[in-house]
Amino acid sequence: MSSPGSTDVGRSLAVHMTVNGRPITRVAGAHFTLLRWLRDVAGVTDPKYGCGEGICGSCTVLVDGAAVSSCLVLAAQVDGAEVATASGLCEPDGSLGPLQRAFHEHHAAQCGFCTPGMLMAAAAMLADGRPRSRAEIRSELHGNLCRCTGYGPIVDAVEAAQRAVRAASGPTGPTASAEAAR
Amino acid sequence: MFTRPFRYERAERLAEASDLLRRYGEDAKVIAGGQSLMPLINLGLAAPHVVIDISRADQDGGPRTIGSDNGYLTIGTLVTHSRLAADQVAARMQPLLGAAAARIGNSRVRNRGTLGGSLAHSDPAAELPLAMVALGAEYEVSNGEQARYIRAEEFHLGFLTTPLEADELIISARVPSLGPGWGWAFQEFSRRDGDFALAAAAALVRSSGGAIVESRVAVGGVNDRPVRLADIEIALTGATTEEAADRFGAIRGIDPVSDTGASAAYRAHLAQVLVKRTVIEACQRSEAAHV
Amino acid sequence: MTGAERAGIRTSKPDELRVVRQPLPRHDQAEKIAGSTRYAADLALAHMLHARLVRSPVPSAKVTRRDATEALAVPGVVAVLFGEDVPHNLIRVDVPGQAVEVAALKASMEVLATDRVRFHGEPVALVVAETEDALAEACDLVEIDYADLPAVFEPAEALQVGAPAVHDQGNMLSEWNIDTGDIDAAFATAEVVVEGSYQTQAVDHAYLEPEAGVGWLDDEGVLNLRVATQVVEHYRDVARILGIPEARVRVTAPYVGGGFGGKEDMTVEPYVAMAVWRTRRPVRMQWTRQESLLARPKRHRMRMEYRTAARADGTILGQDIQITADAGAYAHLSALVLLYSSVHACGPYKTGAVRLRARCAYTNNPPTSAFRGFGGMQVVFGYESQMDVLARRLGLSAAEIRKQNALSRGDVLPVGQPIETEVQLAETIDAVVSRAGPKPPPSGPRKVTGRGIASNMQSYGRLTWLNDSAAAWVGFQLDGSLSVRCGVPDIGGGQASSLAQIASEVLAIPMEAITVHFGDSALTPLAGTTTATRQLLMSGNAVYEASMQLREQILCAVGAKTERSAESLRLEPGRIVGGGVDVSLGDALLTCRRANVPIEALRTYFGPKGTPVIRELRAERVFPDFTFGTHLCDLEVDLDTGQVTVLRYIAAHDVGRAINPQSVAGQISGGAVQGLGMALLEEVVVEEGLNMTSGFFQYMIPTATDVPDIEAVVLESGEGMGPFGARGIGEPSIGPPVAAVASAIHDALGSRPTVLPITPERVLACASGLTSRGPALPDGLISVDIRRPTFERLSAACAYRMIASRSFSHARCSSTLSRKCASADRASGWPGRHDRPLRDVSTDDRLLRSAESGRASPAPVRNPGG
């Protein structure tokens, strides 16, 4: 096997993504997962490595609006895509966005390691504007593991964020919902 | 974490992927959704030299469409599980399929995982192979030069084993639609939501005048492939919904394994329970369809 | 002095507290939610190298050959280290975080195994490379040959004469005995005797953050380690291993992504240190989840035999208890864990006479060590199951029998420690029962519901004879903002935030004006381990005392300047007032400076002292104090599948004083869910020494749909030993769930599970008792053998190897891939038959079938009784 990091054509390539609104182009190994590309190449460290099996959800990011396990996607596969991570939910001045505020107020983070993934799973849920019951929220979060909180506070936070989105949506409907869900 | 360097090739068309498979031979693996291949690569248990990405092939073409053709539901190989689960055409024509797709893994798996990937992988506990066998579907398979059709029952040969040649890909699946008077059910059991199913069952029943006229029953997760339970189908003929559960004894033709999830005996027991539950549910749907 | 008395700041009027008892969002939370917190693996340094361990794939063997030649030939590989490269190749545990050695409890393990490996996953080589890609390739190529040695996997077998010796000094690691009162008389006069045999399984911490750390040499040449840890004091161990002065090693702890005791022993520290020390470059090490599940120390598997003697009115006369625990291949903290089990073994009850024999044996299973509850947790399954069975036998309710026997102030524990605090056990029982209301009905046919309660006591604070201490420094900045420096690592339980809250309360400084610097062995006063539910007691009291001292200094200085007594003055936010004086904080600080009065204070808080214990456990004071609680569980059982759905869960604990009520509720909720995981889902499955559950797809922890909302009920007696009368709450809530669930199933099915985890199969076995008088079970219900049958060879690695050998479009196995998989198996320690190449699909299928059909009847017992 030739040396890793060689510039053998096809083994490393330039990948371009818009991450949290910021365009980033980097050359990296073709075998880099989206998680590794984000963390080690683009310097976006809020998605976490938790298992590499796509089960724990700590690496959850949104690719073109859909929640994916970034440890199971090759960066090359999403070349040109829009990627959203938890740090992108913040306001431009760095303060917490509405969904994050809901997490903060409801004590939905203890060690905080699962939180970026939980936030993106919640963001994906809120984006369609459809209100969900606590049971449905739990069901859609079942793919994100947490070992500290017991999940209750996280469900509280998503419920609260959901209420805030509905209050904000008003007559302008889904557009405002998606905005508020950011 | 063990991802090893490999060469990345992107196929713009599925036929191109077959070309690439012929060129690279055994050193290449096809990736679509990546939900089965990537865990293997991450755990260091698969190390292809070349990865052929078909996830963006045929952006406007057949591999991504769900349609109907002469009473059959056709689904392209690159349709994701989340799309299949939500699709209105599929729900109308063959609701069992979407119900099966909705049970796959978690939402992230469903957002990336594809029909073709799941079928070609042929995991014995997977939902779609089971549904396809129960439904009597067939798959269109091609190497870019020639296409052939393989029935689901003859495709899922064993543990992760299919008759695909080295350069062949699944192109689409052709699924019979749910006819008038038919009821359906799909149930699976796992320790937690989204885990690999310990056992799963799919049943379709057509009843008339309160009695079962014909049925199709299959189980998954209790053998190295989905198993069609022909003797149970025969035993059910003529039964009412109330009688159905008592019409058959122990399921034959299954060979479950014991592992850290459950023992073989328990899997066999679950299969029994799930077959009964799905048959009853399908009967109830069939009766409702008559009303 | 009770906790209330020493609290000082008017705990008789808790409503006067400004900040304490307020559910303030913790100051660390905002950064975590913003995604900006940098955990151990989030730090990258220029010219950083990467390191990984090569681990043993077998549980017991001589290491016959080690060759790094091929690995070193991989471009980008900088070093491959073996045990001989480590200056002092020993990880020795005396007592982590303390300077006092306790002779009976030394335990040792090699940093890198040299001539012998004792468990599946033991580290043998350390590879260091420029890139993670080079690292992965090189790890595959390190050649290590093993010659199998005899092995033993059951503690009971290990303790028999002639068993293979895991260590030269024999397999008995530790034993503790308690003899109190006349046990024979108790059983002779008993009107009822209940016997029970209970087994708990090994479980994994499964924190979401796998072990990781970064090391570097700073400008002074000091070795810095920034690692996910619960103990910064490991700098001493690292220094000893490298043979350098302790003052030349510094450990800092970032926010940790979950600890639960799994990051209490060293994880990456010695390896990162070795790599940095050899290469003189920064090094990062990130363990994989699979590595973590494979080889990190687990919770002790225990078998407990209880005999309980009682009168017909329910009064317990005596307990005769035997505990056998599996220490795995290395001792780590096993002896202490067993000690905790022994002290807690009778639960929060007056017990009369006690005879306890507890033993812990070495085996070739994965090592076991600290895990939330630390031995006090497993015995809950024993003593609460006994209470439940006793109650049923005597026709008493679960609540009645517990209240009747509950400890109260003045009672003495079997070990000899008097209870000096108020025990609100009855109140916690009433709280959960009254909140629960009537038991819910089943949701359909073929379903039954059940309710169970379980109480527990769990110590907080470390063993008294460990001379525990914690130090903290509190100091004002000139602008009136406050700095707190304390060595406490924050593992997610709000450890650092609580200190800010305490300082804020005493000094009337708003939380936003307080900065806590924590977890730095060189720059923050050492506060000991974040374990044993001790930090609120220890560092909390240290900060409390330092803050009180600082307050005193300021009030005295202002008093001297204004000719008032210090007692007539008090601190209000931003001001010093009283006796006609009204001075701004800024002016007060100036006054101090001019008078040469320090505007900072450093205090060490010393935990209660006790005499060292010996094997015959008898001590006046073993632990500083205990936390008491009761949980209630309502669940539903599906009679066809055995699936258990937890419908409702209520957890009540007396926490003394809730410094931050949201934090307290969060700890209770998280602990209860972790306990439910142990009750229903989790098990580290080890077959012939091979760990079969080293992936998250096999090791199942609770998800959001496996548990309901945990209703936390917080009682505040004000009688804890922590600041403001607080008790520790980090560990207590993990104890009761296993017993509450077992009792609820007993209620539902008339038969109780005695082996954990309570899988659907075991539930069906309990349900089969319903056949004669309950709903008919379906035809074809196989007589479910609750003894776990021997597992098919289709372990994870085998399964995946099969997958790898058949790509999506190949029908035949690739021999290249199978070779690679086989070598990957060897290198990474996955179980499998490395000598058998997978060449023929049909051969593989035949092998599977032959293994399956070879079992004509239920297989022999693999786990004891389980």
PDB file of N, CA and C in Angstrom, chain A residues 4 31 36 39-40 45-46 48-51 53 55-56 58 87 96 100 103-105 107 109-113 119 134 138-139 142 145 147-151, chain C residues 25-26 29 32-35 39 41-42 133 204-205 208 210 256-257 288-290 492 662 666-667 669-670 673-674 682 695-697 702-704 707 709:
ATOM      1  N   PRO A   4       0.374   6.738   3.204  1.00  0.00           N
ATOM      2  CA  PRO A   4      -0.794   7.582   3.454  1.00  0.00           C
ATOM      3  C   PRO A   4      -0.405   9.035   3.265  1.00  0.00           C
ATOM      4  N   HIS A  31     -10.616   9.312   2.034  1.00  0.00           N
ATOM      5  CA  HIS A  31     -11.205   8.416   3.034  1.00  0.00           C
ATOM      6  C   HIS A  31     -11.672   9.156   4.274  1.00  0.00           C
ATOM      7  N   ARG A  36     -14.452  13.661  10.460  1.00  0.00           N
ATOM      8  CA  ARG A  36     -13.019  13.944  10.552  1.00  0.00           C
ATOM      9  C   ARG A  36     -12.677  15.197   9.769  1.00  0.00           C
ATOM     10  N   ARG A  39     -13.769  18.203  11.879  1.00  0.00           N
ATOM     11  CA  ARG A  39     -13.001  18.409  13.104  1.00  0.00           C
ATOM     12  C   ARG A  39     -11.532  18.704  12.840  1.00  0.00           C
ATOM     13  N   ASP A  40     -10.915  17.860  12.020  1.00  0.00           N
ATOM     14  CA  ASP A  40      -9.461  17.950  11.878  1.00  0.00           C
ATOM     15  C   ASP A  40      -9.025  18.856  10.737  1.00  0.00           C
ATOM     16  N   THR A  45     -15.105  21.777  15.716  1.00  0.00           N
ATOM     17  CA  THR A  45     -14.983  20.655  16.649  1.00  0.00           C
ATOM     18  C   THR A  45     -16.239  20.385  17.462  1.00  0.00           C
ATOM     19  N   ASP A  46     -17.357  21.038  17.176  1.00  0.00           N
ATOM     20  CA  ASP A  46     -18.509  20.708  18.016  1.00  0.00           C
ATOM     21  C   ASP A  46     -19.146  19.361  17.694  1.00  0.00           C
ATOM     22  N   LYS A  48     -18.972  15.545  17.681  1.00  0.00           N
ATOM     23  CA  LYS A  48     -18.020  14.741  18.445  1.00  0.00           C
ATOM     24  C   LYS A  48     -17.907  13.325  17.916  1.00  0.00           C
ATOM     25  N   TYR A  49     -16.773  12.709  18.158  1.00  0.00           N
ATOM     26  CA  TYR A  49     -16.623  11.273  17.918  1.00  0.00           C
ATOM     27  C   TYR A  49     -17.092  10.548  19.170  1.00  0.00           C
ATOM     28  N   GLY A  50     -18.088   9.689  19.033  1.00  0.00           N
ATOM     29  CA  GLY A  50     -18.590   8.946  20.190  1.00  0.00           C
ATOM     30  C   GLY A  50     -18.511   7.452  19.998  1.00  0.00           C
ATOM     31  N   CYS A  51     -18.619   6.977  18.727  1.00  0.00           N
ATOM     32  CA  CYS A  51     -18.629   5.535  18.557  1.00  0.00           C
ATOM     33  C   CYS A  51     -18.142   5.063  17.195  1.00  0.00           C
ATOM     34  N   GLU A  53     -19.957   4.088  14.920  1.00  0.00           N
ATOM     35  CA  GLU A  53     -20.911   3.096  14.423  1.00  0.00           C
ATOM     36  C   GLU A  53     -22.220   3.729  13.970  1.00  0.00           C
ATOM     37  N   ILE A  55     -24.358   5.098  15.966  1.00  0.00           N
ATOM     38  CA  ILE A  55     -25.399   4.769  16.941  1.00  0.00           C
ATOM     39  C   ILE A  55     -25.553   5.826  18.014  1.00  0.00           C
ATOM     40  N   CYS A  56     -24.464   6.458  18.461  1.00  0.00           N
ATOM     41  CA  CYS A  56     -24.572   7.334  19.625  1.00  0.00           C
ATOM     42  C   CYS A  56     -25.140   8.701  19.277  1.00  0.00           C
ATOM     43  N   SER A  58     -23.587  11.495  18.649  1.00  0.00           N
ATOM     44  CA  SER A  58     -22.790  12.658  19.028  1.00  0.00           C
ATOM     45  C   SER A  58     -22.231  13.392  17.814  1.00  0.00           C
ATOM     46  N   SER A  87     -22.707  24.733  16.648  1.00  0.00           N
ATOM     47  CA  SER A  87     -22.172  26.079  16.862  1.00  0.00           C
ATOM     48  C   SER A  87     -22.809  27.083  15.904  1.00  0.00           C
ATOM     49  N   LEU A  96     -26.541  32.541  22.536  1.00  0.00           N
ATOM     50  CA  LEU A  96     -27.280  31.333  22.199  1.00  0.00           C
ATOM     51  C   LEU A  96     -28.500  31.663  21.345  1.00  0.00           C
ATOM     52  N   GLN A 100     -31.050  26.765  21.451  1.00  0.00           N
ATOM     53  CA  GLN A 100     -30.029  26.615  22.485  1.00  0.00           C
ATOM     54  C   GLN A 100     -30.488  27.237  23.803  1.00  0.00           C
ATOM     55  N   PHE A 103     -32.531  24.812  25.597  1.00  0.00           N
ATOM     56  CA  PHE A 103     -31.712  23.789  26.242  1.00  0.00           C
ATOM     57  C   PHE A 103     -31.121  24.343  27.542  1.00  0.00           C
ATOM     58  N   HIS A 104     -30.651  25.566  27.488  1.00  0.00           N
ATOM     59  CA  HIS A 104     -30.016  26.164  28.654  1.00  0.00           C
ATOM     60  C   HIS A 104     -31.019  26.314  29.800  1.00  0.00           C
ATOM     61  N   GLU A 105     -32.178  26.841  29.462  1.00  0.00           N
ATOM     62  CA  GLU A 105     -33.166  27.099  30.514  1.00  0.00           C
ATOM     63  C   GLU A 105     -33.673  25.813  31.152  1.00  0.00           C
ATOM     64  N   HIS A 107     -31.931  23.037  31.539  1.00  0.00           N
ATOM     65  CA  HIS A 107     -30.865  22.229  32.133  1.00  0.00           C
ATOM     66  C   HIS A 107     -30.667  20.942  31.336  1.00  0.00           C
ATOM     67  N   ALA A 109     -28.228  20.035  29.476  1.00  0.00           N
ATOM     68  CA  ALA A 109     -26.858  19.560  29.303  1.00  0.00           C
ATOM     69  C   ALA A 109     -26.225  19.371  30.660  1.00  0.00           C
ATOM     70  N   GLN A 110     -25.551  18.243  30.872  1.00  0.00           N
ATOM     71  CA  GLN A 110     -24.736  18.097  32.071  1.00  0.00           C
ATOM     72  C   GLN A 110     -23.284  18.040  31.646  1.00  0.00           C
ATOM     73  N   CYS A 111     -22.818  16.907  31.188  1.00  0.00           N
ATOM     74  CA  CYS A 111     -21.439  16.910  30.710  1.00  0.00           C
ATOM     75  C   CYS A 111     -21.335  17.605  29.361  1.00  0.00           C
ATOM     76  N   GLY A 112     -22.437  17.637  28.638  1.00  0.00           N
ATOM     77  CA  GLY A 112     -22.501  18.410  27.402  1.00  0.00           C
ATOM     78  C   GLY A 112     -21.977  17.728  26.159  1.00  0.00           C
ATOM     79  N   PHE A 113     -21.494  16.481  26.295  1.00  0.00           N
ATOM     80  CA  PHE A 113     -20.848  15.863  25.142  1.00  0.00           C
ATOM     81  C   PHE A 113     -21.852  15.454  24.074  1.00  0.00           C
ATOM     82  N   LEU A 119     -28.794  18.782  19.757  1.00  0.00           N
ATOM     83  CA  LEU A 119     -29.294  20.040  19.207  1.00  0.00           C
ATOM     84  C   LEU A 119     -29.623  19.882  17.734  1.00  0.00           C
ATOM     85  N   ARG A 134     -44.648  14.744  23.520  1.00  0.00           N
ATOM     86  CA  ARG A 134     -43.450  14.309  24.230  1.00  0.00           C
ATOM     87  C   ARG A 134     -43.027  12.910  23.762  1.00  0.00           C
ATOM     88  N   ARG A 138     -39.483  11.985  22.085  1.00  0.00           N
ATOM     89  CA  ARG A 138     -38.615  10.917  22.572  1.00  0.00           C
ATOM     90  C   ARG A 138     -38.302   9.941  21.443  1.00  0.00           C
ATOM     91  N   SER A 139     -39.312   9.611  20.668  1.00  0.00           N
ATOM     92  CA  SER A 139     -39.119   8.660  19.595  1.00  0.00           C
ATOM     93  C   SER A 139     -38.108   9.176  18.570  1.00  0.00           C
ATOM     94  N   HIS A 142     -34.512   8.964  19.847  1.00  0.00           N
ATOM     95  CA  HIS A 142     -34.014   7.703  20.374  1.00  0.00           C
ATOM     96  C   HIS A 142     -32.670   7.331  19.787  1.00  0.00           C
ATOM     97  N   LEU A 145     -27.858   9.201  22.046  1.00  0.00           N
ATOM     98  CA  LEU A 145     -27.656   8.679  23.391  1.00  0.00           C
ATOM     99  C   LEU A 145     -27.179   9.768  24.336  1.00  0.00           C
ATOM    100  N   ARG A 147     -25.925   9.937  28.599  1.00  0.00           N
ATOM    101  CA  ARG A 147     -25.675   9.113  29.768  1.00  0.00           C
ATOM    102  C   ARG A 147     -25.827   9.894  31.064  1.00  0.00           C
ATOM    103  N   CYS A 148     -26.030  11.203  30.958  1.00  0.00           N
ATOM    104  CA  CYS A 148     -26.024  12.041  32.161  1.00  0.00           C
ATOM    105  C   CYS A 148     -27.401  12.513  32.603  1.00  0.00           C
ATOM    106  N   THR A 149     -28.252  12.940  31.663  1.00  0.00           N
ATOM    107  CA  THR A 149     -29.449  13.678  32.061  1.00  0.00           C
ATOM    108  C   THR A 149     -30.653  12.797  32.301  1.00  0.00           C
ATOM    109  N   GLY A 150     -30.669  11.591  31.753  1.00  0.00           N
ATOM    110  CA  GLY A 150     -31.892  10.805  31.826  1.00  0.00           C
ATOM    111  C   GLY A 150     -32.940  11.249  30.814  1.00  0.00           C
ATOM    112  N   TYR A 151     -32.602  12.123  29.922  1.00  0.00           N
ATOM    113  CA  TYR A 151     -33.412  12.553  28.769  1.00  0.00           C
ATOM    114  C   TYR A 151     -34.553  13.517  29.089  1.00  0.00           C
TER     115      TYR A 151
ATOM    116  N   PRO C  25     -29.114  28.347  35.906  1.00  0.00           N
ATOM    117  CA  PRO C  25     -28.377  27.599  34.878  1.00  0.00           C
ATOM    118  C   PRO C  25     -26.889  27.654  35.173  1.00  0.00           C
ATOM    119  N   ARG C  26     -26.233  26.534  35.072  1.00  0.00           N
ATOM    120  CA  ARG C  26     -24.821  26.487  35.420  1.00  0.00           C
ATOM    121  C   ARG C  26     -23.992  27.247  34.427  1.00  0.00           C
ATOM    122  N   GLN C  29     -22.791  25.582  31.282  1.00  0.00           N
ATOM    123  CA  GLN C  29     -23.768  25.055  30.339  1.00  0.00           C
ATOM    124  C   GLN C  29     -23.825  25.850  29.055  1.00  0.00           C
ATOM    125  N   LYS C  32     -21.217  24.807  26.634  1.00  0.00           N
ATOM    126  CA  LYS C  32     -21.439  23.453  26.120  1.00  0.00           C
ATOM    127  C   LYS C  32     -22.541  23.468  25.076  1.00  0.00           C
ATOM    128  N   ILE C  33     -23.589  24.257  25.352  1.00  0.00           N
ATOM    129  CA  ILE C  33     -24.709  24.315  24.423  1.00  0.00           C
ATOM    130  C   ILE C  33     -24.347  25.117  23.177  1.00  0.00           C
ATOM    131  N   ALA C  34     -23.447  26.045  23.331  1.00  0.00           N
ATOM    132  CA  ALA C  34     -22.982  26.796  22.156  1.00  0.00           C
ATOM    133  C   ALA C  34     -22.034  25.964  21.315  1.00  0.00           C
ATOM    134  N   GLY C  35     -21.597  24.837  21.852  1.00  0.00           N
ATOM    135  CA  GLY C  35     -20.672  23.993  21.107  1.00  0.00           C
ATOM    136  C   GLY C  35     -19.245  24.457  21.173  1.00  0.00           C
ATOM    137  N   TYR C  39     -13.376  19.763  24.702  1.00  0.00           N
ATOM    138  CA  TYR C  39     -13.099  18.560  25.468  1.00  0.00           C
ATOM    139  C   TYR C  39     -11.690  18.072  25.135  1.00  0.00           C
ATOM    140  N   ALA C  41     -10.344  15.788  23.375  1.00  0.00           N
ATOM    141  CA  ALA C  41      -9.947  15.486  22.000  1.00  0.00           C
ATOM    142  C   ALA C  41     -10.133  16.656  21.053  1.00  0.00           C
ATOM    143  N   ASP C  42     -10.661  17.758  21.557  1.00  0.00           N
ATOM    144  CA  ASP C  42     -10.919  18.898  20.678  1.00  0.00           C
ATOM    145  C   ASP C  42      -9.707  19.798  20.532  1.00  0.00           C
ATOM    146  N   ASP C 133      -3.629   7.985   9.954  1.00  0.00           N
ATOM    147  CA  ASP C 133      -3.610   6.947   8.920  1.00  0.00           C
ATOM    148  C   ASP C 133      -2.384   6.052   9.078  1.00  0.00           C
ATOM    149  N   ASP C 204     -20.716  -1.339  31.869  1.00  0.00           N
ATOM    150  CA  ASP C 204     -19.724  -0.374  31.415  1.00  0.00           C
ATOM    151  C   ASP C 204     -20.245   1.041  31.642  1.00  0.00           C
ATOM    152  N   HIS C 205     -19.343   1.973  31.879  1.00  0.00           N
ATOM    153  CA  HIS C 205     -19.747   3.339  32.137  1.00  0.00           C
ATOM    154  C   HIS C 205     -20.413   3.973  30.916  1.00  0.00           C
ATOM    155  N   LEU C 208     -20.429   9.204  26.964  1.00  0.00           N
ATOM    156  CA  LEU C 208     -20.446   9.506  25.537  1.00  0.00           C
ATOM    157  C   LEU C 208     -19.059   9.902  25.018  1.00  0.00           C
ATOM    158  N   PRO C 210     -15.390   9.038  24.618  1.00  0.00           N
ATOM    159  CA  PRO C 210     -14.353   8.019  24.842  1.00  0.00           C
ATOM    160  C   PRO C 210     -13.091   8.679  25.389  1.00  0.00           C
ATOM    161  N   VAL C 256     -15.179  17.190  31.319  1.00  0.00           N
ATOM    162  CA  VAL C 256     -15.146  15.782  30.939  1.00  0.00           C
ATOM    163  C   VAL C 256     -16.520  15.376  30.414  1.00  0.00           C
ATOM    164  N   GLY C 257     -16.538  14.597  29.361  1.00  0.00           N
ATOM    165  CA  GLY C 257     -17.804  14.140  28.780  1.00  0.00           C
ATOM    166  C   GLY C 257     -18.326  12.895  29.469  1.00  0.00           C
ATOM    167  N   THR C 288     -10.820   4.476  20.796  1.00  0.00           N
ATOM    168  CA  THR C 288     -12.063   4.220  20.083  1.00  0.00           C
ATOM    169  C   THR C 288     -13.109   3.745  21.087  1.00  0.00           C
ATOM    170  N   ARG C 289     -14.346   3.880  20.723  1.00  0.00           N
ATOM    171  CA  ARG C 289     -15.418   3.370  21.565  1.00  0.00           C
ATOM    172  C   ARG C 289     -15.243   1.877  21.789  1.00  0.00           C
ATOM    173  N   GLN C 290     -14.820   1.187  20.750  1.00  0.00           N
ATOM    174  CA  GLN C 290     -14.708  -0.263  20.845  1.00  0.00           C
ATOM    175  C   GLN C 290     -13.612  -0.654  21.833  1.00  0.00           C
ATOM    176  N   GLY C 492     -19.308  17.012  34.696  1.00  0.00           N
ATOM    177  CA  GLY C 492     -20.662  17.192  34.198  1.00  0.00           C
ATOM    178  C   GLY C 492     -21.694  17.316  35.294  1.00  0.00           C
ATOM    179  N   GLN C 662     -31.732  22.385  40.150  1.00  0.00           N
ATOM    180  CA  GLN C 662     -31.778  21.770  38.820  1.00  0.00           C
ATOM    181  C   GLN C 662     -30.672  20.739  38.681  1.00  0.00           C
ATOM    182  N   GLY C 666     -31.185  16.816  38.084  1.00  0.00           N
ATOM    183  CA  GLY C 666     -30.482  16.226  36.941  1.00  0.00           C
ATOM    184  C   GLY C 666     -29.665  15.018  37.346  1.00  0.00           C
ATOM    185  N   GLN C 667     -28.985  15.102  38.499  1.00  0.00           N
ATOM    186  CA  GLN C 667     -28.203  13.964  38.980  1.00  0.00           C
ATOM    187  C   GLN C 667     -29.113  12.790  39.304  1.00  0.00           C
ATOM    188  N   SER C 669     -32.105  12.177  38.102  1.00  0.00           N
ATOM    189  CA  SER C 669     -32.671  11.645  36.869  1.00  0.00           C
ATOM    190  C   SER C 669     -31.639  10.817  36.100  1.00  0.00           C
ATOM    191  N   GLY C 670     -30.459  11.355  35.951  1.00  0.00           N
ATOM    192  CA  GLY C 670     -29.429  10.637  35.194  1.00  0.00           C
ATOM    193  C   GLY C 670     -29.017   9.344  35.875  1.00  0.00           C
ATOM    194  N   VAL C 673     -31.733   6.649  35.434  1.00  0.00           N
ATOM    195  CA  VAL C 673     -31.743   6.051  34.091  1.00  0.00           C
ATOM    196  C   VAL C 673     -30.566   5.111  33.907  1.00  0.00           C
ATOM    197  N   GLN C 674     -29.431   5.470  34.464  1.00  0.00           N
ATOM    198  CA  GLN C 674     -28.287   4.568  34.384  1.00  0.00           C
ATOM    199  C   GLN C 674     -28.599   3.272  35.148  1.00  0.00           C
ATOM    200  N   GLU C 682     -28.301  -3.600  30.081  1.00  0.00           N
ATOM    201  CA  GLU C 682     -26.844  -3.597  29.893  1.00  0.00           C
ATOM    202  C   GLU C 682     -26.185  -4.851  30.441  1.00  0.00           C
ATOM    203  N   GLY C 695     -19.107  -3.088  21.076  1.00  0.00           N
ATOM    204  CA  GLY C 695     -19.627  -2.088  20.154  1.00  0.00           C
ATOM    205  C   GLY C 695     -20.936  -1.562  20.711  1.00  0.00           C
ATOM    206  N   PHE C 696     -21.291  -0.372  20.343  1.00  0.00           N
ATOM    207  CA  PHE C 696     -22.548   0.180  20.850  1.00  0.00           C
ATOM    208  C   PHE C 696     -23.760  -0.532  20.265  1.00  0.00           C
ATOM    209  N   PHE C 697     -23.539  -1.302  19.169  1.00  0.00           N
ATOM    210  CA  PHE C 697     -24.701  -2.010  18.656  1.00  0.00           C
ATOM    211  C   PHE C 697     -24.984  -3.258  19.496  1.00  0.00           C
ATOM    212  N   PRO C 702     -29.704   2.787  27.801  1.00  0.00           N
ATOM    213  CA  PRO C 702     -31.056   3.300  27.570  1.00  0.00           C
ATOM    214  C   PRO C 702     -31.068   4.479  26.594  1.00  0.00           C
ATOM    215  N   THR C 703     -32.070   4.454  25.722  1.00  0.00           N
ATOM    216  CA  THR C 703     -32.310   5.597  24.851  1.00  0.00           C
ATOM    217  C   THR C 703     -33.520   6.356  25.376  1.00  0.00           C
ATOM    218  N   ALA C 704     -33.872   7.421  24.687  1.00  0.00           N
ATOM    219  CA  ALA C 704     -34.978   8.255  25.153  1.00  0.00           C
ATOM    220  C   ALA C 704     -36.300   7.519  25.170  1.00  0.00           C
ATOM    221  N   VAL C 707     -37.056   4.845  28.644  1.00  0.00           N
ATOM    222  CA  VAL C 707     -37.346   5.302  30.002  1.00  0.00           C
ATOM    223  C   VAL C 707     -38.391   6.407  29.942  1.00  0.00           C
ATOM    224  N   ASP C 709     -40.187   9.928  31.852  1.00  0.00           N
ATOM    225  CA  ASP C 709     -39.658  11.037  32.633  1.00  0.00           C
ATOM    226  C   ASP C 709     -39.373  10.535  34.039  1.00  0.00           C
TER     227      ASP C 709
END
